[in-house]
Coordinates of C-alpha atoms in Angstrom, one line a residue:
M1 CA 77.3 132.3 84.2
S2 CA 73.8 133.4 85.2
P3 CA 71.6 135.3 82.7
S4 CA 71.7 138.5 84.9
A5 CA 75.4 138.5 84.7
V6 CA 75.4 138.2 80.9
H7 CA 73.1 141.2 80.4
S8 CA 74.3 143.4 83.3
G9 CA 76.9 145.2 81.1
T10 CA 79.5 145.3 83.9
P11 CA 82.9 146.2 82.5
S12 CA 84.7 143.6 84.7
R13 CA 83.1 140.7 82.7
P14 CA 83.1 140.7 78.9
S15 CA 79.7 140.1 77.4
T16 CA 79.0 136.7 76.0
T17 CA 77.7 136.5 72.4
F18 CA 76.4 133.5 70.6
V19 CA 78.5 132.5 67.6
P20 CA 76.6 130.2 65.2
P21 CA 78.5 127.3 63.8
P22 CA 79.9 127.8 60.3
Q23 CA 77.5 126.9 57.5
L24 CA 78.6 124.2 55.2
E25 CA 78.4 124.8 51.5
V26 CA 75.6 123.1 49.6
G27 CA 76.7 119.7 48.4
V28 CA 79.6 119.3 50.8
P29 CA 79.1 116.3 53.1
P30 CA 79.3 116.9 56.8
I31 CA 82.5 116.1 58.7
R32 CA 82.1 112.9 60.7
F33 CA 84.5 111.9 63.4
S34 CA 85.0 108.2 64.4
L35 CA 87.3 106.1 66.4
D36 CA 88.7 104.6 63.2
Q37 CA 90.2 108.0 62.3
L38 CA 92.6 107.9 65.3
P39 CA 96.1 106.8 64.7
T40 CA 97.2 103.3 65.8
E41 CA 99.4 104.8 68.4
L42 CA 96.3 106.0 70.2
L43 CA 94.1 103.1 69.5
Y44 CA 96.5 100.5 70.9
P45 CA 96.5 102.0 74.5
I46 CA 92.7 102.1 74.4
A47 CA 92.6 98.4 73.5
A48 CA 95.3 97.6 76.1
Y49 CA 93.2 99.2 78.8
L50 CA 90.4 96.7 78.1
V51 CA 92.7 93.7 78.6
P52 CA 91.3 91.9 81.7
D53 CA 93.5 91.7 84.8
A54 CA 94.9 88.3 85.8
P55 CA 93.1 86.9 88.9
L56 CA 94.5 87.8 92.3
T57 CA 96.5 85.1 94.2
T58 CA 94.5 85.8 97.4
R59 CA 90.8 85.1 97.4
F60 CA 89.9 88.0 99.7
A61 CA 89.1 91.3 98.1
L62 CA 88.2 94.6 99.9
R63 CA 84.9 96.2 98.9
P64 CA 84.6 100.0 98.5
T65 CA 82.4 99.9 101.6
G66 CA 85.3 98.7 103.8
T67 CA 84.1 95.1 104.1
W68 CA 85.9 92.0 102.8
E69 CA 84.5 89.6 100.2
Y70 CA 85.6 86.0 99.5
R71 CA 86.0 85.7 95.7
D72 CA 86.4 82.1 94.7
E73 CA 87.3 80.8 91.2
L74 CA 83.8 81.3 89.9
H75 CA 83.9 85.1 90.8
Q76 CA 87.4 85.4 89.4
W77 CA 86.3 83.6 86.2
A78 CA 83.3 86.0 85.9
D79 CA 85.5 89.0 86.3
W80 CA 87.9 87.9 83.6
L81 CA 85.1 86.9 81.3
A82 CA 83.5 90.3 81.5
G83 CA 86.7 92.1 80.7
H84 CA 87.4 89.7 77.9
H85 CA 84.0 90.3 76.4
N86 CA 84.6 94.1 76.4
L87 CA 87.9 93.7 74.5
L88 CA 86.2 91.3 72.1
S89 CA 83.4 93.8 71.4
F90 CA 86.1 96.4 70.6
A91 CA 87.7 94.0 68.2
M92 CA 84.5 93.2 66.4
T93 CA 83.8 96.9 65.4
C94 CA 85.9 96.7 62.2
R95 CA 88.8 95.0 60.6
R96 CA 91.3 97.6 61.7
M97 CA 90.2 97.3 65.4
A98 CA 90.4 93.5 65.1
A99 CA 93.9 93.7 63.8
I100 CA 94.9 95.9 66.8
A101 CA 93.0 93.9 69.4
E102 CA 93.7 90.4 68.3
P103 CA 97.1 90.1 70.0
L104 CA 95.6 91.5 73.2
L105 CA 92.8 89.0 73.2
Y106 CA 95.5 86.4 74.0
D107 CA 97.6 88.6 76.4
T108 CA 96.0 87.3 79.6
L109 CA 94.3 83.9 79.5
M110 CA 92.4 81.9 82.1
L111 CA 92.1 78.1 81.6
R112 CA 89.1 77.0 83.7
N113 CA 88.7 73.3 82.6
E114 CA 90.0 70.6 80.4
K115 CA 88.2 71.9 77.3
S116 CA 90.0 75.3 77.5
L117 CA 93.3 73.4 77.8
I118 CA 92.7 71.4 74.6
T119 CA 91.3 74.5 72.8
L120 CA 94.4 76.6 73.5
Y121 CA 96.7 73.7 72.6
Q122 CA 95.0 73.2 69.2
R123 CA 94.9 76.9 68.4
I124 CA 98.6 77.3 69.0
A125 CA 99.2 74.2 66.8
R126 CA 97.2 75.7 64.0
R127 CA 98.5 79.3 64.4
P128 CA 102.0 79.3 65.8
Q129 CA 102.1 83.2 65.9
L130 CA 99.7 83.0 68.9
K131 CA 102.5 81.8 71.2
H132 CA 104.2 85.2 71.0
W133 CA 101.1 87.0 72.2
I134 CA 100.5 85.1 75.4
K135 CA 102.0 86.8 78.5
S136 CA 99.9 85.5 81.4
I137 CA 98.2 82.2 82.0
S138 CA 96.0 81.3 85.0
C139 CA 95.1 77.7 85.2
F140 CA 92.0 76.9 87.4
A141 CA 91.5 73.3 86.1
N142 CA 91.8 70.4 88.5
L143 CA 94.7 68.9 86.6
G144 CA 95.1 65.9 88.8
G145 CA 91.4 65.0 89.2
Q146 CA 90.1 61.7 88.0
L147 CA 87.1 63.2 86.2
T148 CA 89.1 66.0 84.7
I149 CA 91.6 63.5 83.3
A150 CA 88.8 61.2 82.0
N151 CA 86.9 64.1 80.4
A152 CA 90.1 65.4 78.8
M153 CA 90.7 62.0 77.2
E154 CA 87.2 61.9 75.9
E155 CA 87.3 65.5 74.6
W156 CA 90.6 64.8 72.9
E157 CA 89.2 61.7 71.2
Q158 CA 86.2 63.6 69.9
R159 CA 88.2 66.5 68.5
M160 CA 90.8 64.2 66.9
G161 CA 88.2 62.1 65.1
G162 CA 88.5 59.0 67.3
V163 CA 92.2 59.1 67.8
R164 CA 92.9 58.3 71.5
W165 CA 95.5 60.1 73.6
S166 CA 98.5 57.9 73.8
P167 CA 101.8 59.8 74.1
R168 CA 104.5 58.5 76.4
D169 CA 107.6 60.1 77.9
P170 CA 110.3 59.4 75.3
S171 CA 112.9 59.2 78.1
R172 CA 111.0 56.1 79.5
S173 CA 111.4 52.6 78.2
E174 CA 108.4 51.0 76.6
L175 CA 108.7 48.1 79.1
D176 CA 108.2 50.6 81.9
E177 CA 105.0 49.8 83.8
L178 CA 104.5 53.4 84.8
P179 CA 101.2 55.0 83.7
E180 CA 101.0 56.9 80.5
E181 CA 101.5 60.6 80.4
I182 CA 98.8 62.4 82.2
I183 CA 97.0 64.4 79.5
T184 CA 96.1 67.5 81.6
F185 CA 99.7 67.9 83.0
T186 CA 101.2 67.2 79.6
L187 CA 99.0 69.7 77.8
L188 CA 99.8 72.5 80.3
R189 CA 103.5 71.7 80.1
T190 CA 103.5 71.7 76.3
I191 CA 101.6 75.1 76.2
V192 CA 103.8 76.8 78.8
M193 CA 107.1 75.6 77.4
C194 CA 106.3 76.9 73.9
L195 CA 105.5 80.5 75.0
P196 CA 108.6 82.7 74.7
N197 CA 107.0 85.8 76.3
L198 CA 105.1 84.1 79.2
G199 CA 105.8 86.3 82.2
D200 CA 103.1 85.3 84.7
L201 CA 102.0 81.8 85.6
Y202 CA 99.2 81.2 88.1
I203 CA 98.2 77.6 89.2
A204 CA 95.1 77.3 91.3
F205 CA 93.1 74.1 91.8
P206 CA 89.3 74.7 92.5
D207 CA 88.0 74.6 96.0
P208 CA 85.2 72.2 97.1
P209 CA 82.4 71.4 96.7
S210 CA 84.0 69.1 94.2
T211 CA 83.2 65.5 93.1
D212 CA 86.6 65.2 91.3
P213 CA 89.1 63.6 93.7
L214 CA 92.8 63.3 92.8
A215 CA 93.8 60.3 90.8
D216 CA 95.0 57.4 93.1
H217 CA 98.7 57.5 92.0
I218 CA 98.8 61.3 92.3
R219 CA 97.4 61.0 95.8
D220 CA 100.0 58.4 96.7
G221 CA 102.7 60.7 95.5
V222 CA 101.4 63.6 97.6
M223 CA 101.3 61.4 100.7
R224 CA 104.9 60.2 100.0
C225 CA 106.1 63.8 99.8
L226 CA 104.6 64.5 103.2
T227 CA 106.7 61.8 104.8
V228 CA 109.8 61.6 102.6
P229 CA 111.7 64.9 102.0
D230 CA 112.7 65.8 98.5
S231 CA 110.6 63.1 96.8
F232 CA 109.1 65.5 94.3
D233 CA 110.3 63.4 91.4
S234 CA 108.8 60.1 92.6
D235 CA 107.3 57.9 89.9
E236 CA 103.8 59.0 91.0
L237 CA 104.4 62.8 90.7
R238 CA 107.4 63.5 88.5
L239 CA 107.1 67.2 89.2
S240 CA 110.3 68.2 87.4
H241 CA 108.8 66.6 84.2
Y242 CA 105.3 68.1 84.3
F243 CA 106.4 71.5 85.8
P244 CA 109.8 72.3 84.5
F245 CA 110.2 75.5 86.4
R246 CA 114.0 75.4 86.2
T247 CA 113.9 75.7 82.4
M248 CA 111.4 78.7 82.4
Q249 CA 114.1 81.3 82.1
N250 CA 111.7 84.1 81.0
L251 CA 109.1 83.6 83.7
K252 CA 108.9 86.8 85.9
S253 CA 106.0 85.9 88.2
L254 CA 105.0 82.5 89.7
R255 CA 101.8 82.2 91.8
I256 CA 100.3 79.1 93.4
Y257 CA 97.0 78.8 95.3
C258 CA 96.7 75.8 97.6
H259 CA 93.1 74.8 97.6
R260 CA 91.4 72.9 100.4
E261 CA 90.1 69.4 100.5
E262 CA 87.6 68.4 103.2
G263 CA 88.7 71.5 105.1
D264 CA 92.4 70.7 104.9
R265 CA 95.2 72.2 102.8
D266 CA 98.1 70.2 104.1
A267 CA 97.7 67.1 101.9
T268 CA 96.9 68.7 98.6
F269 CA 98.8 68.6 95.3
P270 CA 99.3 72.5 95.1
R271 CA 100.9 72.4 98.6
I272 CA 103.5 70.0 97.4
L273 CA 103.9 71.9 94.2
S274 CA 104.6 75.2 96.1
D275 CA 107.3 73.4 98.1
Y276 CA 108.8 72.1 94.9
A277 CA 108.7 75.6 93.3
I278 CA 110.9 76.9 96.2
T279 CA 113.6 74.4 95.4
C280 CA 113.6 75.6 91.8
L281 CA 114.1 79.3 92.6
P282 CA 117.9 79.4 92.3
S283 CA 117.5 78.3 88.6
M284 CA 114.7 80.7 87.8
T285 CA 117.0 83.7 87.2
S286 CA 114.4 86.0 85.7
L287 CA 111.8 85.5 88.4
K288 CA 110.9 88.7 90.1
T289 CA 107.7 87.8 92.0
L290 CA 106.7 84.7 94.1
E291 CA 103.2 84.5 95.5
L292 CA 102.0 81.5 97.5
C293 CA 98.5 81.3 99.1
C294 CA 97.9 78.9 102.0
S295 CA 101.3 77.3 101.7
A296 CA 103.8 76.3 104.3
A297 CA 106.7 77.6 102.2
G298 CA 108.8 74.6 102.9
N299 CA 107.8 73.9 106.5
V300 CA 105.7 70.8 105.5
N301 CA 108.7 68.6 104.7
L302 CA 110.6 69.4 107.9
L303 CA 113.8 69.9 106.1
E304 CA 116.9 69.8 108.2
D305 CA 118.5 72.7 106.4
I306 CA 116.1 75.5 106.0
T307 CA 118.6 77.9 104.5
L308 CA 118.2 79.0 100.9
P309 CA 120.9 79.8 98.3
P310 CA 121.2 83.4 97.2
L311 CA 118.1 84.6 95.3
P312 CA 119.1 88.1 94.2
Q313 CA 116.5 88.1 91.4
I314 CA 113.4 88.0 93.8
E315 CA 112.0 91.5 94.4
S316 CA 108.5 90.6 95.6
L317 CA 107.5 87.9 98.1
R318 CA 103.9 87.5 99.1
L319 CA 102.7 84.7 101.3
Y320 CA 98.9 84.8 101.9
G321 CA 97.4 82.6 104.6
S322 CA 100.8 81.2 105.2
H323 CA 101.9 78.5 107.7
I324 CA 105.5 79.7 107.5
H325 CA 107.5 80.0 110.8
E326 CA 110.0 82.6 111.6
P327 CA 113.2 80.6 110.8
R328 CA 112.0 79.9 107.2
L329 CA 110.9 83.5 106.7
V330 CA 114.3 84.7 108.0
A331 CA 115.9 82.3 105.5
F332 CA 113.9 83.9 102.7
C333 CA 114.9 87.4 103.8
L334 CA 118.6 86.5 104.0
A335 CA 118.5 84.9 100.5
C336 CA 116.5 87.7 98.8
V337 CA 119.0 90.4 99.2
N338 CA 117.2 92.7 96.7
L339 CA 113.7 92.2 98.2
Q340 CA 111.5 95.3 97.7
N341 CA 108.0 94.0 98.7
L342 CA 107.4 91.5 101.6
L343 CA 103.9 90.5 102.5
V344 CA 103.1 87.6 105.0
H345 CA 99.7 86.8 106.4
F346 CA 100.4 84.3 109.2
E347 CA 97.9 81.6 109.9
A348 CA 100.3 79.6 112.1
S349 CA 102.4 80.9 115.0
S350 CA 106.1 80.3 115.7
T351 CA 107.1 78.4 118.8
D352 CA 110.0 79.0 121.3
E353 CA 111.6 75.8 119.9
D354 CA 111.9 77.6 116.5
R355 CA 114.5 79.9 118.1
E356 CA 117.1 77.1 117.8
D357 CA 116.5 76.9 114.0
L358 CA 117.1 80.5 113.1
P359 CA 119.6 80.7 110.3
E360 CA 122.9 82.1 111.5
G361 CA 121.1 82.9 114.8
K362 CA 119.4 85.9 113.2
T363 CA 115.9 86.9 114.1
L364 CA 113.3 88.5 111.8
N365 CA 114.3 91.9 113.1
D366 CA 117.9 91.2 112.1
A367 CA 116.9 90.0 108.6
L368 CA 114.7 93.0 108.0
I369 CA 117.5 95.4 109.0
G370 CA 119.6 93.7 106.4
L371 CA 117.0 94.7 103.8
A372 CA 116.8 98.3 104.9
G373 CA 118.4 99.5 101.7
T374 CA 115.8 97.9 99.3
L375 CA 112.6 97.2 101.2
K376 CA 109.7 99.5 100.2
T377 CA 106.6 97.6 101.2
L378 CA 106.2 95.6 104.4
E379 CA 103.0 93.8 105.5
L380 CA 103.2 91.4 108.4
V381 CA 99.9 90.3 110.0
A382 CA 99.1 87.5 112.3
L383 CA 95.7 86.0 111.6
S384 CA 95.9 83.3 114.3
D385 CA 96.6 83.0 118.0
G386 CA 100.2 83.3 119.1
H387 CA 103.0 85.3 117.4
Y388 CA 105.1 85.1 114.3
L389 CA 108.1 86.0 116.3
T390 CA 109.9 83.6 118.6
R391 CA 110.6 84.6 122.2
G392 CA 114.3 85.1 122.9
Q393 CA 116.4 84.8 126.1
E394 CA 116.7 88.5 126.6
R395 CA 116.4 89.9 130.1
P396 CA 114.0 90.8 131.4
R397 CA 111.6 88.7 129.3
K398 CA 108.9 91.3 129.2
P399 CA 106.0 91.2 126.7
E400 CA 107.1 94.4 125.1
N401 CA 110.3 92.8 124.0
H402 CA 108.3 90.4 121.9
R403 CA 107.8 92.8 119.0
L404 CA 109.5 94.3 115.9
T405 CA 112.1 96.9 116.7
C406 CA 113.6 97.3 113.3
I407 CA 110.9 99.5 111.7
P408 CA 112.5 102.9 112.3
Q409 CA 115.7 101.7 110.6
L410 CA 114.0 100.8 107.3
E411 CA 115.0 104.0 105.6
N412 CA 113.4 103.4 102.2
L413 CA 110.1 102.0 103.5
E414 CA 107.0 103.5 101.8
S415 CA 104.1 101.3 102.9
L416 CA 103.8 99.5 106.3
T417 CA 101.0 97.2 107.6
L418 CA 101.4 95.7 111.0
D419 CA 99.1 94.3 113.8
Y420 CA 99.2 95.0 117.5
R421 CA 101.8 92.3 118.1
G422 CA 104.3 93.6 115.6
V423 CA 104.1 97.1 117.1
F424 CA 103.6 96.6 120.8
G425 CA 104.6 93.0 121.4
T426 CA 102.4 90.8 123.6
L427 CA 101.1 93.5 125.8
G428 CA 97.6 93.3 127.0
I429 CA 96.6 96.9 127.7
L430 CA 97.9 99.9 125.9
E431 CA 98.7 103.2 127.6
E432 CA 99.3 106.8 126.3
D433 CA 103.0 106.2 125.8
D434 CA 102.1 103.3 123.6
G435 CA 100.0 105.6 121.4
E436 CA 102.9 108.1 121.3
R437 CA 105.2 105.3 120.3
L438 CA 103.7 105.3 116.8
C439 CA 105.5 108.6 116.2
Q440 CA 108.8 107.0 116.9
L441 CA 107.9 103.8 114.9
L442 CA 107.3 105.3 111.5
P443 CA 110.4 106.1 109.3
A444 CA 110.5 109.4 107.6
S445 CA 110.2 107.8 104.2
L446 CA 106.8 106.2 105.0
K447 CA 103.8 107.2 102.8
H448 CA 101.1 104.7 103.8
F449 CA 100.5 103.2 107.2
T450 CA 97.9 100.5 108.1
M451 CA 97.4 99.0 111.5
I452 CA 95.4 95.8 112.2
C453 CA 93.7 96.6 115.5
E454 CA 93.6 93.1 116.9
W455 CA 95.6 90.9 119.3
G456 CA 94.0 87.7 118.1
T457 CA 93.9 86.4 121.6
A458 CA 91.9 86.8 124.8
K459 CA 93.4 90.3 125.0
D460 CA 90.7 91.3 122.5
W461 CA 88.0 90.9 125.1
K462 CA 85.5 93.7 124.7
Q463 CA 86.5 96.2 127.4
S464 CA 90.2 95.9 126.8
Y465 CA 89.7 96.1 123.0
L466 CA 87.8 99.4 123.4
A467 CA 90.4 100.8 125.7
N468 CA 93.2 99.8 123.3
L469 CA 91.3 101.5 120.4
D470 CA 91.3 104.7 122.4
M471 CA 95.1 104.6 122.7
I472 CA 95.4 103.8 118.9
L473 CA 93.2 106.8 118.0
Y474 CA 95.3 108.9 120.4
G475 CA 98.3 107.7 118.5
V476 CA 96.7 108.8 115.3
Q477 CA 96.3 112.2 116.8
C478 CA 100.0 112.2 117.7
L479 CA 100.9 111.3 114.1
C480 CA 98.8 114.2 112.8
T481 CA 100.6 116.6 115.2
N482 CA 104.0 115.3 114.4
R483 CA 103.4 114.3 110.9
S484 CA 106.1 112.7 108.8
P485 CA 106.8 114.7 105.6
G486 CA 105.6 112.0 103.2
L487 CA 102.8 110.4 105.3
S488 CA 99.7 110.5 103.2
T489 CA 97.3 107.7 104.4
I490 CA 96.5 106.1 107.7
F491 CA 94.2 103.1 107.6
L492 CA 92.9 101.1 110.6
Q493 CA 91.4 97.7 110.4
I494 CA 88.8 97.4 113.3
H495 CA 86.3 94.9 114.3
S496 CA 82.7 95.7 113.2
W497 CA 81.1 95.2 116.6
P498 CA 82.3 98.5 118.3
A499 CA 80.1 100.5 115.8
K500 CA 77.1 98.4 116.9
S501 CA 77.8 98.3 120.6
R502 CA 76.2 100.2 123.4
F503 CA 79.0 102.7 123.1
H504 CA 78.8 103.2 119.4
R505 CA 78.2 107.0 119.7
R506 CA 81.4 107.5 121.6
F507 CA 83.3 105.2 119.2
N508 CA 81.9 107.1 116.1
R509 CA 82.8 110.5 117.6
E510 CA 86.4 109.4 118.3
V511 CA 86.8 108.0 114.8
E512 CA 85.3 111.1 113.2
S513 CA 87.5 113.3 115.4
A514 CA 90.6 111.4 114.2
R515 CA 89.4 111.7 110.6
Q516 CA 89.0 115.5 110.9
L517 CA 92.5 115.9 112.5
C518 CA 94.0 113.8 109.6
A519 CA 92.2 115.9 107.0
K520 CA 93.6 119.1 108.5
A521 CA 97.1 117.6 108.4
G522 CA 96.6 116.5 104.8
I523 CA 96.3 112.8 105.6
L524 CA 93.7 110.4 104.3
F525 CA 92.2 108.4 107.2
K526 CA 90.0 105.4 106.7
T527 CA 88.7 102.5 108.7
Y528 CA 87.5 99.1 107.5
D529 CA 86.9 95.6 108.7
I530 CA 89.5 93.2 110.2
M531 CA 91.2 91.1 107.5
P532 CA 89.5 87.6 107.3
R533 CA 91.3 84.3 107.7
Y534 CA 91.4 81.3 105.3
Q535 CA 90.9 79.2 108.4
D536 CA 87.4 80.6 108.8
E537 CA 86.6 79.5 105.3
D538 CA 87.9 76.0 106.0
E539 CA 86.0 75.7 109.2
M540 CA 82.8 77.5 108.2
D541 CA 80.5 75.3 110.2
E542 CA 82.6 75.8 113.3
V543 CA 82.6 79.6 113.4
D544 CA 81.0 80.9 116.5
D545 CA 79.8 84.5 116.5
D546 CA 79.3 84.7 120.3
D547 CA 82.6 86.5 120.7
F548 CA 81.1 89.5 118.8
D549 CA 77.4 89.5 119.7
D550 CA 76.0 90.0 123.2
E551 CA 72.5 90.6 124.4
D552 CA 73.5 94.1 125.3
E553 CA 75.2 94.7 122.0
I554 CA 72.7 94.0 119.2
E555 CA 71.1 95.9 116.4
V556 CA 72.4 99.2 115.2
G557 CA 70.2 102.1 116.3
E558 CA 68.5 100.2 119.1
D559 CA 69.5 101.1 122.7
D560 CA 68.0 102.1 125.9
F561 CA 68.1 105.8 125.3
D562 CA 66.2 106.3 122.1
D563 CA 63.2 108.0 123.8
L564 CA 65.3 110.6 125.6
E565 CA 66.3 114.1 124.4
E566 CA 69.7 114.3 122.8
E567 CA 71.3 116.3 125.6
D568 CA 70.0 113.9 128.3
E569 CA 71.0 111.0 126.0
L570 CA 74.6 112.2 125.7
E571 CA 74.9 112.9 129.4
L572 CA 73.6 109.5 130.3
E573 CA 75.9 107.9 127.8
E574 CA 78.9 109.7 129.1
E575 CA 78.0 108.6 132.6
D576 CA 77.8 105.0 131.5
E577 CA 81.0 105.3 129.5
A578 CA 82.9 106.7 132.5
S579 CA 82.0 103.7 134.6
E580 CA 81.8 100.9 132.1
Y581 CA 83.9 101.7 129.0
Y582 CA 87.0 100.3 130.6
F583 CA 87.0 97.1 132.7
S584 CA 83.7 97.6 134.5
G585 CA 82.2 94.3 134.1
D586 CA 83.4 91.2 136.0
D587 CA 80.3 89.6 134.5
E588 CA 82.0 89.5 131.1
L589 CA 84.8 87.0 131.7
D590 CA 86.6 85.2 129.0
P591 CA 86.0 81.5 129.5
E592 CA 89.0 80.4 127.5
R593 CA 91.3 82.6 129.5
E594 CA 89.8 81.5 132.8
A595 CA 90.3 77.9 131.8
R596 CA 94.0 78.5 131.2
R597 CA 94.5 80.4 134.5
P598 CA 96.8 78.5 136.9
P599 CA 94.7 77.5 140.0
T600 CA 97.4 78.7 142.5
F601 CA 100.4 80.9 142.6
D602 CA 102.7 77.9 143.0
A603 CA 101.1 76.3 139.8
F604 CA 101.7 79.6 138.0
V605 CA 105.4 79.6 139.0
Q606 CA 105.8 76.0 138.0
S607 CA 104.3 76.6 134.6
L608 CA 107.1 79.1 133.8
P609 CA 110.5 77.9 132.4
E610 CA 113.3 77.5 134.8
D611 CA 115.2 80.4 133.3
H612 CA 112.3 82.9 133.3
G613 CA 114.5 85.6 134.9
V614 CA 111.6 87.3 136.8
S615 CA 111.6 87.9 140.6
L616 CA 109.1 86.1 142.7
D617 CA 107.7 89.4 144.0
E618 CA 107.0 90.5 140.4
L619 CA 105.3 87.2 139.7
F620 CA 103.3 87.4 142.9
Y621 CA 101.8 90.7 142.0
A622 CA 101.3 89.8 138.4
Y623 CA 99.3 86.7 139.4
H624 CA 97.1 88.4 142.0
E625 CA 96.5 91.4 139.7
D626 CA 95.3 89.1 137.0
R627 CA 98.3 89.8 134.7
W628 CA 99.6 86.2 134.8
D629 CA 99.0 85.7 131.1
E630 CA 101.6 88.4 130.2
Y631 CA 104.3 85.9 131.4
L632 CA 102.9 82.9 129.6
F633 CA 103.6 82.8 125.9

């Protein structure tokens, strides 16, 4: 309230008078308020808020600016350590706070190396009450590394006053020539098995650069598992002994990150461990969440029977950077009849041959329809060339048939994230009716919708990408006009180069127009960068940025029209856009696509399967109109 309003004397506003604080009597100490005066019922939630979060299974995190950040084990360790220090500071204020916060200090633990393993083992041995406080463990130690095992042996000997580590498996004979118990695996097993309230277990070996290779006999066991199915309990690995998942009846969340070795993740110990964990799922009756990062989810062993027994306990399945194929994913969907959250980021594509391996002949569309009563969150994104759906024998075999058609039938779906291929199939160019299709795609129950604006193939060539973006933004306008009752957010993942290109003004205007329309409809609209791939991290030296940078599309804010007045600038820009925004330049050819182009029409026909089901006239026009790649999957 302004001073003039206070002294104006207007009857509509009562005058404000200053009331001095009550004077304390002489000799009476002032009243002091402190955190210690709050009841325990209020202090405990405050301390619980300071408990650090467990590290994410995926290594990619979205910044507030809309860009992605790769957060390796060092970043995750720093985040956990900062949160742990905050809680420790709270506990050190007084004895009462320490009594409240001490159990929470052990709530979520992160074991980074062999020293932390031995420290936790010894603390539990000295103070058995600690084992009831631990609810989440994230192990980032290289348990099978030669140096880690040697350092653990040395650390154990120092702490035990010269007593060397020498336990053996009591089930083995003393005459057995097998190596002794591996100290790192044994310590983790002993810790995990004595924790009655452990609900979350995360195993993540560190990524390179690393000078700690796997021990020779562990490496031999990994290679054997790659060639001999179901050899998880070989003498070299003994996974059921070191990782007794089947006996962890209270575990609710199991997460495994498959690290890379020399740019490869196929022949790593965590990859084998993740496949073994899948075989243990039927016995883990309390498990609600399974998260695997960079795993094949059972494809690596080429099992003859890919079906799974019923897994009604699984409610959340998240596969990041996965090499899973459609048959195996269908098997998961059929087994997890109560699945509520499904997330798969594909870094490998299914093949037409996978069609023969579909369980019960059901496709992913059929399997998702079977989950319509429970599924609340669905995120299917292809991060590689190809498609995660197999191509069927339907007639005609048009590209638009190569898509998900089950989405409108998922009546309880609340959050949906799809890429172009899942929504539109393998089409190359979108039209207005494709944008309008978004209105028929979304079920009435949907609250959050995210689209990955990328084909992941040659169809992302610049002019076609800009044209398709136009149709997607038109589809957003249609969603605002015919808004679903519960729809509250629309997010688009878009490449960063359109905002820097020669047509960045038009692009920014269209995005801003879509944002304003969404705001009027009560919908939050955001754009951010395309989701990155783990393959890019594995092949960092081979990444080529030429696909996103041209001589005519360089720095932001530098173009040919900076010296013109704004009106002339917009007019000239619109003139250029009308002639060049769509398919103007034959000078920008995709060399990879041109290399795959059949040299003649006869060669094009011969490259199709015998049962392609398309007339020669249609193929003739498709070839000469440069649409031949729509018929080659």
